[in-house]
Every structure is written in C-alpha cells, then in structure tokens.
Amino acid sequence: MTVTAVIGSQWGDEGKGKVVDYLAEQVDYVARFNGGNNAGHTVINEFGTFKIHLVPSGIFAKNTVGLIGGGVVIDPAVLIEEIEMLNKAGVGVDGRFWISPRSHLIMPYHKILDGLYEEAKGAGATGTTRRGIGPVFADKVSYNGIRWTDFTSDVFENRLKVQLELKNKIIVALGGEVLNYESVRDEYRGYYLKLKPYIKELFSLVQDGLKANKHFLLEQAMGTFLDTDWGTYPFVTASTTIPSAASAGLGIPPRYITNVVGVTKAYTTRVGAGPLPTEILDTKSAEYEQFGEVAATTGRIRRVGWLDLEIVKTAAQLSGVTELCLTKLDTLSGLENLQVCVGYKMNGVDVRYADVDAYGLDKVEKIYQTVAGWKEDISNARSFEALPVNAQNYVKMIEEASGVPVKWIGVGPERDATIRR
C-alpha cells in the first residue's frame, strides 16, 4: 500500500495536474482533499486538453476511482459542468467518482460577498479569485455552512433561511442586491438531485482501501505558500494546503502518507496580490515574455520570477517531500544565463522564509547566483542524459539546495513529455 501526496512547492500553478494525470495509471484512488474550484489544473492526454477545477486530475485513468473529500468546498454548477464535460469526452466517471456528503457548498452569497469584500478593501485587496472560497470556509468554521448531508432532511431549507437573513443584511450594507430565498432553494435542490448519484460517505471506502493495500494518490489544490498558516498571510487561500490536510479533508491518518511529491516549476509564478521575492518587474524583458503564463482558473496573467530555492527548500522541509518533480524545464531553453535565488538577507543578516512575514518578504535582499543556460530544444528529451549539460546542472543544483532528489522532469505539457530518473 502506498499513499502519495502531490503538492505544489511554490504558489500554485506548478503543473500538478499533469503530474497527477501521469501517476494515476499506477493507483486505485485519486482524491482531492482541500480547496475548491479556485484551483485549476490543465491536463493534456489522449482524450484532449482539459481545464478542471474540482474533479481529480487522475480521473482519466480508467481503473482509478476519483474522490472529493469533505475538506473540499464545492460550487455545484462547476462540478456538474465538469462531470458532463468528462462524460462527453469519453472519460466516463459514472460509478467511479464519489463526493463526500461532508463537503460544504459554495452558495451564491459566498461569491457575492467575496467580490464585495475585495472591493471594500480597495488597494489592500487580497487578490482572490472571487469564487466564494474565503466566505464559504469562514461559514464552515463559524458553524454557518451548508453541506450535502443537509439535503436529506429539512435542514437545508431551515439553514438557508437563516443564512439568507444574515447574509442579505451584509450584502445590502456593502451595496449589493438581496438574494431571493425561493430562487436559491430551487436552484440548489436541482443541483442536489443531479449530483445525488455521486454523493457517498467515504470513510469506510478509504479505511477499507487502506486495509486492502490499495494505492491512493492525493491531489493538493493551490500551493504550499498559499497555505492559511504557512503561506504569505493574508495573501493566501482559505484552506490548509500541506499534506497533513488529507487527514481532516479525506480521513487518511498521517502515518499512511508514504510519499510526498513536491511539484516545482523551473522558475516562479504567482497570481494575485502578495509577495513574490524574485519577481521580474521588467515586462519588456525577454525573460518576462518567455515565462509569461495565463492562469487556468481566472484567465489572469501570472506574475513571473526567477527560481527561488529558499522557497523550494522550505516547502520540502515543511511537507516532508520525498521526491521532486521539476516542471517546465523546457521553458528555460534559449536563455544564455539564468538567475537563481539561493537565499535571503535582512539588514545584512541571513534569514529564512520562516523568519519574516509576508510584508518582510517583500523587503528581503535576494542573493542571486548566475548559472549558464542552454540553447537546445529539450522538448523531445526522454532521458536525463539526453538533456544538455547545463540543464542537467540546473537540476542537480535544485537537488543539492533542497536535499531532495528530482525524480521527474517535465519538458512539455503532454503526458509523455516527462523524464523519469
């Protein structure tokens, strides 16, 4: 039995979807345990190109069962759209995809409040995706949430009435429009009826699977430094993003997590507000244009920066990473020299990421090392030895700094564009 957690070692968007899709052929269960549809994974395989936000990226493996744990918050309209998209593409999720009844629902007022809060903050806005993630997690921990299990009795209608009375007052106070109870009730009743065949208590399924030596693949949403506690607070997400969250969000005891794959992009990106120490601010530079990306969930242009080894090292230590998967190494091809951040200083003293808060991280002095790049196109390389020497040295430098072996190297977006060491 193995339980492998796949986590992002930066600020998300590291390419976890491709990694999960690649590894899923070897597992029995692939599961989401945190976050919501604020995370977007792009998967390219024989079925086509998919941008998915809730269904686990490993669902394309025909013998794999997909799970959404109670730690995930669900926008039912998004989930229904994804299920229909996957079934239409021939993936076929019926009978092998289950949703925990413990998962909380993103309601219309959560999305409205998310936007109104951001607008009210003005220049101090957090930079959320405005998908309602923060407000739904706030309701969850303040005993105001609505779960799928509530639909099996009159609990749903009773709780919805109370919540709309509360939320409408706040919405109106912030300049929004009142939500109608009957409209929301009927809409979400309809969602429940469509998703009811997929809703199933997962506890026994997970526990029986562990006892039967089944293989589990845990798919993290977001990235390590968007974690509520260990990330660059307040510029973070609303859930715990490190592997320990699988214990609460899926019911897997920590001792069963045997492998942690840290997905690391060969450079650094971030969407939204918050510190990005190695950010390339010259938007006219060749590096900025070469690294430029668009977020799968929001369509926003990602901020880009050089590889930050202090971030990768901290993520590896925090989550007990056992192996790294380096993605987008091919994007660096063609650059004569590469800058790599190897540490921070504050007031002339060496500091670690954990020594400063989000605002201090904006002020640290970055210690850069210049390394030689390579001009060769590496997208067709399928072995480590086939990479240019300078590309091999780049990988070895990451291993040495993090103390973790790089076992997988992505040289393109496709599933097979992967080097396994």
Tab-separated table of C-alpha atoms in Angstrom:
chain	number	residue	atom	x	y	z
A	1	MET	CA	0.000	0.000	0.000
A	2	THR	CA	1.215	3.485	-0.813
A	3	VAL	CA	-0.355	6.855	-0.208
A	4	THR	CA	1.322	9.505	-2.319
A	5	ALA	CA	0.546	13.193	-1.889
A	6	VAL	CA	1.261	15.549	-4.762
A	7	ILE	CA	1.838	19.101	-3.585
A	8	GLY	CA	2.967	22.351	-5.164
A	9	SER	CA	6.156	23.718	-3.649
A	10	GLN	CA	5.546	27.335	-4.668
A	11	TRP	CA	2.423	29.499	-5.064
A	12	GLY	CA	0.400	27.066	-7.134
A	13	ASP	CA	0.323	26.671	-10.919
A	14	GLU	CA	3.356	24.368	-10.797
A	15	GLY	CA	1.826	21.770	-13.125
A	16	LYS	CA	0.335	19.371	-10.563
A	17	GLY	CA	-2.465	18.372	-12.934
A	18	LYS	CA	-0.037	16.857	-15.418
A	19	VAL	CA	1.855	15.071	-12.651
A	20	VAL	CA	-1.304	13.561	-11.149
A	21	ASP	CA	-2.530	12.515	-14.594
A	22	TYR	CA	0.851	10.857	-15.223
A	23	LEU	CA	0.946	8.992	-11.901
A	24	ALA	CA	-2.731	7.974	-11.819
A	25	GLU	CA	-2.227	4.893	-14.015
A	26	GLN	CA	-0.470	3.245	-11.059
A	27	VAL	CA	-3.105	3.888	-8.360
A	28	ASP	CA	-6.539	2.716	-7.256
A	29	TYR	CA	-7.852	6.016	-5.877
A	30	VAL	CA	-7.095	9.632	-6.706
A	31	ALA	CA	-8.511	12.219	-4.331
A	32	ARG	CA	-8.904	15.931	-3.728
A	33	PHE	CA	-8.714	16.830	-0.034
A	34	ASN	CA	-8.636	20.641	0.165
A	35	GLY	CA	-9.600	23.878	-1.554
A	36	GLY	CA	-12.309	24.379	-4.126
A	37	ASN	CA	-12.726	25.491	-7.714
A	38	ASN	CA	-10.281	28.337	-7.149
A	39	ALA	CA	-7.659	25.799	-8.247
A	40	GLY	CA	-7.321	24.987	-11.919
A	41	HIS	CA	-5.385	22.064	-13.367
A	42	THR	CA	-4.603	21.716	-17.058
A	43	VAL	CA	-4.369	18.144	-18.337
A	44	ILE	CA	-3.371	17.114	-21.865
A	45	ASN	CA	-3.741	13.458	-22.826
A	46	GLU	CA	-5.303	11.168	-25.422
A	47	PHE	CA	-8.793	12.461	-24.529
A	48	GLY	CA	-7.873	16.071	-25.327
A	49	THR	CA	-6.987	19.213	-23.390
A	50	PHE	CA	-8.908	19.836	-20.174
A	51	LYS	CA	-9.010	22.606	-17.591
A	52	ILE	CA	-10.565	21.068	-14.498
A	53	HIS	CA	-11.156	22.602	-11.099
A	54	LEU	CA	-12.851	20.039	-8.846
A	55	VAL	CA	-12.754	16.532	-10.302
A	56	PRO	CA	-9.337	14.976	-9.524
A	57	SER	CA	-6.916	15.190	-12.460
A	58	GLY	CA	-6.252	11.453	-12.248
A	59	ILE	CA	-9.804	10.549	-13.274
A	60	PHE	CA	-8.600	9.890	-16.844
A	61	ALA	CA	-7.017	6.598	-15.733
A	62	LYS	CA	-9.834	4.138	-16.423
A	63	ASN	CA	-9.152	1.858	-13.439
A	64	THR	CA	-8.880	4.723	-10.961
A	65	VAL	CA	-11.687	5.867	-8.665
A	66	GLY	CA	-11.937	9.616	-8.087
A	67	LEU	CA	-12.830	11.056	-4.688
A	68	ILE	CA	-13.692	14.530	-3.434
A	69	GLY	CA	-13.211	14.652	0.318
A	70	GLY	CA	-15.106	16.629	2.917
A	71	GLY	CA	-12.261	19.141	3.071
A	72	VAL	CA	-13.180	20.423	-0.389
A	73	VAL	CA	-15.744	23.185	-0.871
A	74	ILE	CA	-17.935	22.709	-3.929
A	75	ASP	CA	-19.588	25.012	-6.405
A	76	PRO	CA	-22.179	22.523	-7.693
A	77	ALA	CA	-22.681	24.257	-11.038
A	78	VAL	CA	-18.961	23.944	-11.783
A	79	LEU	CA	-18.872	20.304	-10.680
A	80	ILE	CA	-21.876	19.343	-12.826
A	81	GLU	CA	-20.306	21.068	-15.842
A	82	GLU	CA	-17.052	19.131	-15.332
A	83	ILE	CA	-18.807	15.774	-14.977
A	84	GLU	CA	-20.768	16.391	-18.171
A	85	MET	CA	-17.622	17.518	-19.991
A	86	LEU	CA	-15.687	14.403	-18.954
A	87	ASN	CA	-18.509	12.017	-19.819
A	88	LYS	CA	-18.958	13.677	-23.217
A	89	ALA	CA	-15.213	13.296	-23.884
A	90	GLY	CA	-15.461	9.549	-23.266
A	91	VAL	CA	-13.751	9.537	-19.883
A	92	GLY	CA	-16.817	8.046	-18.166
A	93	VAL	CA	-16.911	8.941	-14.486
A	94	ASP	CA	-20.191	7.255	-13.525
A	95	GLY	CA	-19.678	4.508	-10.958
A	96	ARG	CA	-16.083	5.532	-10.218
A	97	PHE	CA	-16.381	9.043	-8.848
A	98	TRP	CA	-17.657	9.900	-5.363
A	99	ILE	CA	-18.280	13.073	-3.387
A	100	SER	CA	-18.253	13.244	0.388
A	101	PRO	CA	-21.594	14.350	1.895
A	102	ARG	CA	-19.478	16.263	4.428
A	103	SER	CA	-18.233	18.726	1.812
A	104	HIS	CA	-19.537	22.282	2.103
A	105	LEU	CA	-21.332	24.109	-0.698
A	106	ILE	CA	-20.392	27.449	-2.159
A	107	MET	CA	-23.627	29.396	-2.137
A	108	PRO	CA	-24.479	32.467	-4.264
A	109	TYR	CA	-23.964	34.773	-1.288
A	110	HIS	CA	-20.419	33.497	-0.818
A	111	LYS	CA	-19.415	34.632	-4.306
A	112	ILE	CA	-21.205	37.956	-3.916
A	113	LEU	CA	-19.529	38.631	-0.564
A	114	ASP	CA	-16.135	37.608	-1.919
A	115	GLY	CA	-16.368	40.327	-4.545
A	116	LEU	CA	-17.818	42.945	-2.208
A	117	TYR	CA	-15.101	42.336	0.397
A	118	GLU	CA	-12.382	42.745	-2.230
A	119	GLU	CA	-13.929	45.976	-3.478
A	120	ALA	CA	-14.264	47.329	0.055
A	121	LYS	CA	-10.551	46.665	0.732
A	122	GLY	CA	-9.537	48.820	-2.211
A	123	ALA	CA	-5.747	48.959	-2.564
A	124	GLY	CA	-5.436	46.389	0.227
A	125	ALA	CA	-7.368	43.711	-1.660
A	126	THR	CA	-6.088	40.164	-1.217
A	127	GLY	CA	-6.397	39.283	-4.890
A	128	THR	CA	-8.857	36.409	-4.524
A	129	THR	CA	-10.387	34.539	-7.452
A	130	ARG	CA	-13.809	35.795	-6.281
A	131	ARG	CA	-15.136	32.241	-6.390
A	132	GLY	CA	-16.527	32.490	-2.838
A	133	ILE	CA	-13.763	30.389	-1.281
A	134	GLY	CA	-12.904	32.593	1.694
A	135	PRO	CA	-16.525	33.242	2.713
A	136	VAL	CA	-17.528	29.557	2.492
A	137	PHE	CA	-14.592	28.466	4.662
A	138	ALA	CA	-15.450	31.271	7.090
A	139	ASP	CA	-19.003	29.892	7.305
A	140	LYS	CA	-17.646	26.378	7.764
A	141	VAL	CA	-15.616	27.251	10.862
A	142	SER	CA	-18.276	29.585	12.278
A	143	TYR	CA	-20.997	26.869	12.119
A	144	ASN	CA	-22.887	28.593	9.304
A	145	GLY	CA	-22.054	26.222	6.469
A	146	ILE	CA	-24.380	24.105	4.334
A	147	ARG	CA	-23.309	20.549	3.451
A	148	TRP	CA	-24.669	17.926	1.075
A	149	THR	CA	-25.859	15.881	4.031
A	150	ASP	CA	-28.273	18.707	4.901
A	151	PHE	CA	-30.340	17.917	1.793
A	152	THR	CA	-31.545	14.586	3.184
A	153	SER	CA	-33.954	16.381	5.554
A	154	ASP	CA	-35.470	19.814	6.110
A	155	VAL	CA	-32.121	21.025	7.497
A	156	PHE	CA	-31.173	22.580	4.159
A	157	GLU	CA	-34.209	24.817	3.923
A	158	ASN	CA	-34.032	25.851	7.566
A	159	ARG	CA	-30.340	26.699	7.402
A	160	LEU	CA	-30.726	28.508	4.091
A	161	LYS	CA	-33.446	30.755	5.535
A	162	VAL	CA	-31.241	31.727	8.463
A	163	GLN	CA	-28.197	32.298	6.288
A	164	LEU	CA	-30.022	34.442	3.761
A	165	GLU	CA	-31.441	36.613	6.537
A	166	LEU	CA	-27.906	37.167	7.816
A	167	LYS	CA	-26.102	37.440	4.504
A	168	ASN	CA	-28.638	39.723	2.819
A	169	LYS	CA	-28.099	42.305	5.560
A	170	ILE	CA	-24.358	42.297	4.925
A	171	ILE	CA	-24.787	42.317	1.148
A	172	VAL	CA	-27.122	45.323	1.268
A	173	ALA	CA	-24.805	47.150	3.678
A	174	LEU	CA	-21.953	46.738	1.186
A	175	GLY	CA	-24.037	47.926	-1.765
A	176	GLY	CA	-25.231	44.596	-3.190
A	177	GLU	CA	-28.685	43.283	-4.052
A	178	VAL	CA	-30.835	40.984	-1.923
A	179	LEU	CA	-30.967	37.286	-2.830
A	180	ASN	CA	-34.359	35.583	-3.113
A	181	TYR	CA	-34.851	32.564	-0.870
A	182	GLU	CA	-37.095	30.550	-3.212
A	183	SER	CA	-34.773	31.055	-6.184
A	184	VAL	CA	-31.690	29.902	-4.286
A	185	ARG	CA	-33.574	26.987	-2.688
A	186	ASP	CA	-34.893	25.687	-6.002
A	187	GLU	CA	-31.582	26.131	-7.785
A	188	TYR	CA	-29.654	24.165	-5.174
A	189	ARG	CA	-32.320	21.494	-4.860
A	190	GLY	CA	-31.847	20.964	-8.584
A	191	TYR	CA	-28.076	20.682	-8.160
A	192	TYR	CA	-28.512	18.128	-5.392
A	193	LEU	CA	-30.776	15.922	-7.498
A	194	LYS	CA	-28.212	15.906	-10.323
A	195	LEU	CA	-25.286	15.114	-8.041
A	196	LYS	CA	-27.076	12.748	-5.640
A	197	PRO	CA	-25.897	9.607	-7.536
A	198	TYR	CA	-22.291	10.640	-6.852
A	199	ILE	CA	-22.645	11.519	-3.154
A	200	LYS	CA	-21.381	8.783	-0.865
A	201	GLU	CA	-19.820	8.573	2.583
A	202	LEU	CA	-16.108	7.968	2.005
A	203	PHE	CA	-14.904	6.897	5.438
A	204	SER	CA	-15.385	3.155	5.063
A	205	LEU	CA	-14.278	3.226	1.444
A	206	VAL	CA	-10.989	4.922	2.398
A	207	GLN	CA	-10.377	2.821	5.507
A	208	ASP	CA	-11.158	-0.440	3.703
A	209	GLY	CA	-8.879	0.629	0.873
A	210	LEU	CA	-6.004	1.242	3.270
A	211	LYS	CA	-6.513	-2.155	4.901
A	212	ALA	CA	-6.614	-3.838	1.491
A	213	ASN	CA	-3.286	-2.247	0.481
A	214	LYS	CA	-4.845	-0.089	-2.204
A	215	HIS	CA	-2.814	2.750	-3.704
A	216	PHE	CA	-4.002	6.315	-3.091
A	217	LEU	CA	-2.902	9.466	-4.897
A	218	LEU	CA	-3.738	12.698	-3.068
A	219	GLU	CA	-4.090	15.811	-5.175
A	220	GLN	CA	-3.430	19.125	-3.462
A	221	ALA	CA	-5.124	22.294	-4.629
A	222	MET	CA	-3.171	25.548	-4.706
A	223	GLY	CA	0.473	25.570	-3.465
A	224	THR	CA	2.455	25.429	-0.229
A	225	PHE	CA	2.828	29.178	0.177
A	226	LEU	CA	-0.884	29.789	-0.189
A	227	ASP	CA	-1.436	27.745	2.973
A	228	THR	CA	-3.511	29.596	5.578
A	229	ASP	CA	-0.889	29.102	8.305
A	230	TRP	CA	2.440	28.745	6.481
A	231	GLY	CA	1.780	30.879	3.440
A	232	THR	CA	2.233	34.599	2.884
A	233	TYR	CA	-0.771	35.561	5.033
A	234	PRO	CA	-3.068	37.395	4.348
A	235	PHE	CA	-2.289	36.800	0.676
A	236	VAL	CA	-3.207	33.131	0.875
A	237	THR	CA	-6.070	30.742	0.256
A	238	ALA	CA	-8.639	29.762	2.887
A	239	SER	CA	-7.585	26.145	3.417
A	240	THR	CA	-4.604	24.138	4.569
A	241	THR	CA	-2.554	23.093	1.544
A	242	ILE	CA	0.145	20.856	3.041
A	243	PRO	CA	-0.253	17.028	3.063
A	244	SER	CA	-1.438	16.895	6.664
A	245	ALA	CA	-4.733	18.388	5.442
A	246	ALA	CA	-5.555	14.991	3.927
A	247	SER	CA	-6.154	13.650	7.425
A	248	ALA	CA	-9.019	16.043	8.080
A	249	GLY	CA	-10.112	16.519	4.480
A	250	LEU	CA	-10.244	12.857	3.465
A	251	GLY	CA	-9.845	10.721	6.590
A	252	ILE	CA	-6.366	9.335	5.908
A	253	PRO	CA	-4.209	9.071	9.055
A	254	PRO	CA	-0.839	10.878	8.689
A	255	ARG	CA	1.201	7.699	9.182
A	256	TYR	CA	-0.208	6.246	5.954
A	257	ILE	CA	1.254	9.008	3.763
A	258	THR	CA	4.378	7.281	2.491
A	259	ASN	CA	5.469	9.541	-0.368
A	260	VAL	CA	5.225	13.280	-0.944
A	261	VAL	CA	5.938	14.515	-4.460
A	262	GLY	CA	6.826	18.209	-4.487
A	263	VAL	CA	5.986	19.723	-7.872
A	264	THR	CA	8.378	22.570	-8.619
A	265	LYS	CA	8.292	24.833	-11.626
A	266	ALA	CA	11.720	25.624	-13.114
A	267	TYR	CA	11.000	29.294	-12.406
A	268	THR	CA	8.426	31.009	-10.182
A	269	THR	CA	4.943	32.377	-10.827
A	270	ARG	CA	2.138	33.810	-8.774
A	271	VAL	CA	-1.402	35.026	-9.446
A	272	GLY	CA	-2.930	37.888	-7.500
A	273	ALA	CA	-1.516	40.063	-4.743
A	274	GLY	CA	1.205	39.179	-2.257
A	275	PRO	CA	4.992	38.977	-2.188
A	276	LEU	CA	6.967	37.323	-4.958
A	277	PRO	CA	10.609	37.929	-3.963
A	278	THR	CA	12.204	37.022	-7.306
A	279	GLU	CA	9.612	38.772	-9.453
A	280	ILE	CA	10.810	40.061	-12.833
A	281	LEU	CA	9.414	43.579	-12.972
A	282	ASP	CA	10.704	44.492	-16.420
A	283	THR	CA	7.725	43.459	-18.525
A	284	LYS	CA	9.707	44.200	-21.704
A	285	SER	CA	12.498	41.757	-20.883
A	286	ALA	CA	12.994	38.541	-22.835
A	287	GLU	CA	12.711	36.525	-19.631
A	288	TYR	CA	9.345	38.046	-18.706
A	289	GLU	CA	7.911	37.320	-22.142
A	290	GLN	CA	9.337	33.792	-22.164
A	291	PHE	CA	7.959	32.904	-18.716
A	292	GLY	CA	4.577	34.555	-19.290
A	293	GLU	CA	1.543	32.409	-18.458
A	294	VAL	CA	-2.221	32.657	-18.120
A	295	ALA	CA	-3.991	31.190	-15.074
A	296	ALA	CA	-6.271	28.226	-15.871
A	297	THR	CA	-8.994	29.292	-13.423
A	298	THR	CA	-9.233	33.066	-13.830
A	299	GLY	CA	-7.520	33.830	-17.126
A	300	ARG	CA	-5.336	36.348	-15.317
A	301	ILE	CA	-1.738	36.872	-16.405
A	302	ARG	CA	0.592	35.253	-13.891
A	303	ARG	CA	3.377	37.272	-12.344
A	304	VAL	CA	6.718	35.646	-13.078
A	305	GLY	CA	10.115	35.441	-11.409
A	306	TRP	CA	13.351	33.515	-11.243
A	307	LEU	CA	13.573	30.204	-9.399
A	308	ASP	CA	13.630	30.748	-5.629
A	309	LEU	CA	15.487	27.895	-3.919
A	310	GLU	CA	14.700	29.172	-0.419
A	311	ILE	CA	11.016	28.683	-1.174
A	312	VAL	CA	11.539	25.184	-2.584
A	313	LYS	CA	13.740	24.164	0.352
A	314	THR	CA	11.202	25.423	2.897
A	315	ALA	CA	8.341	23.604	1.166
A	316	ALA	CA	10.349	20.375	1.133
A	317	GLN	CA	11.045	20.605	4.854
A	318	LEU	CA	7.508	21.666	5.778
A	319	SER	CA	5.756	18.842	3.934
A	320	GLY	CA	8.385	16.127	4.226
A	321	VAL	CA	8.865	15.974	0.464
A	322	THR	CA	10.445	12.672	-0.595
A	323	GLU	CA	10.936	13.459	-4.283
A	324	LEU	CA	10.646	16.442	-6.578
A	325	CYS	CA	9.014	16.748	-9.965
A	326	LEU	CA	10.530	19.633	-11.895
A	327	THR	CA	8.150	21.051	-14.495
A	328	LYS	CA	8.539	23.417	-17.443
A	329	LEU	CA	12.281	22.971	-17.728
A	330	ASP	CA	11.825	23.377	-21.487
A	331	THR	CA	10.605	26.947	-20.968
A	332	LEU	CA	14.123	27.992	-19.964
A	333	SER	CA	15.640	26.862	-23.262
A	334	GLY	CA	17.267	29.634	-25.272
A	335	LEU	CA	18.343	31.851	-22.378
A	336	GLU	CA	22.104	32.395	-22.183
A	337	ASN	CA	22.158	32.956	-18.425
A	338	LEU	CA	19.705	32.187	-15.632
A	339	GLN	CA	19.356	33.869	-12.272
A	340	VAL	CA	18.606	31.669	-9.272
A	341	CYS	CA	17.831	32.951	-5.786
A	342	VAL	CA	19.867	30.911	-3.291
A	343	GLY	CA	18.947	32.765	-0.086
A	344	TYR	CA	17.766	35.935	1.651
A	345	LYS	CA	19.324	38.617	3.823
A	346	MET	CA	17.611	41.163	6.051
A	347	ASN	CA	19.670	44.054	7.413
A	348	GLY	CA	22.829	42.200	6.453
A	349	VAL	CA	21.841	39.003	8.279
A	350	ASP	CA	20.949	35.698	6.637
A	351	VAL	CA	17.241	34.898	7.103
A	352	ARG	CA	14.972	32.036	6.147
A	353	TYR	CA	11.477	32.341	4.695
A	354	ALA	CA	10.005	31.478	8.092
A	355	ASP	CA	11.875	34.345	9.801
A	356	VAL	CA	9.820	37.062	8.086
A	357	ASP	CA	6.136	37.678	7.442
A	358	ALA	CA	4.533	38.485	4.098
A	359	TYR	CA	5.441	42.149	4.380
A	360	GLY	CA	9.020	41.386	5.397
A	361	LEU	CA	9.340	39.013	2.458
A	362	ASP	CA	8.793	41.994	0.183
A	363	LYS	CA	11.824	43.684	1.752
A	364	VAL	CA	14.398	40.899	1.913
A	365	GLU	CA	17.598	41.193	-0.084
A	366	LYS	CA	17.744	38.319	-2.553
A	367	ILE	CA	21.048	36.514	-3.001
A	368	TYR	CA	21.307	35.531	-6.650
A	369	GLN	CA	23.587	33.098	-8.391
A	370	THR	CA	24.074	33.302	-12.152
A	371	VAL	CA	24.126	29.927	-13.892
A	372	ALA	CA	24.697	29.091	-17.539
A	373	GLY	CA	21.630	28.371	-19.625
A	374	TRP	CA	21.232	26.257	-22.764
A	375	LYS	CA	20.041	26.959	-26.279
A	376	GLU	CA	18.933	23.460	-27.273
A	377	ASP	CA	15.269	22.483	-27.613
A	378	ILE	CA	14.764	19.790	-24.954
A	379	SER	CA	11.087	19.020	-25.583
A	380	ASN	CA	11.918	15.670	-27.187
A	381	ALA	CA	14.353	14.526	-24.479
A	382	ARG	CA	13.173	11.390	-22.699
A	383	SER	CA	16.200	10.637	-20.522
A	384	PHE	CA	18.290	12.730	-18.163
A	385	GLU	CA	21.388	12.024	-20.228
A	386	ALA	CA	19.680	13.457	-23.314
A	387	LEU	CA	19.495	16.882	-21.643
A	388	PRO	CA	22.240	19.454	-22.298
A	389	VAL	CA	24.918	19.505	-19.592
A	390	ASN	CA	23.804	22.923	-18.348
A	391	ALA	CA	20.225	21.685	-17.991
A	392	GLN	CA	21.486	18.677	-16.030
A	393	ASN	CA	23.469	21.023	-13.789
A	394	TYR	CA	20.341	23.109	-13.184
A	395	VAL	CA	18.501	20.015	-11.967
A	396	LYS	CA	21.421	18.933	-9.760
A	397	MET	CA	21.576	22.427	-8.216
A	398	ILE	CA	17.916	22.116	-7.164
A	399	GLU	CA	18.563	18.693	-5.645
A	400	GLU	CA	21.535	19.958	-3.653
A	401	ALA	CA	19.703	23.012	-2.322
A	402	SER	CA	16.509	21.169	-1.367
A	403	GLY	CA	18.100	17.950	-0.154
A	404	VAL	CA	15.522	16.029	-2.207
A	405	PRO	CA	16.086	14.043	-5.428
A	406	VAL	CA	14.448	15.223	-8.639
A	407	LYS	CA	12.799	12.027	-9.895
A	408	TRP	CA	10.618	13.526	-12.627
A	409	ILE	CA	11.333	16.272	-15.152
A	410	GLY	CA	8.688	17.847	-17.369
A	411	VAL	CA	9.879	19.026	-20.777
A	412	GLY	CA	6.476	19.786	-22.310
A	413	PRO	CA	2.764	19.936	-21.457
A	414	GLU	CA	1.865	16.482	-22.780
A	415	ARG	CA	1.697	13.436	-20.505
A	416	ASP	CA	4.557	11.670	-22.262
A	417	ALA	CA	6.812	14.741	-22.252
A	418	THR	CA	8.250	13.533	-18.953
A	419	ILE	CA	11.683	12.248	-17.991
A	420	ARG	CA	11.694	9.655	-15.223
A	421	ARG	CA	15.000	9.189	-13.407
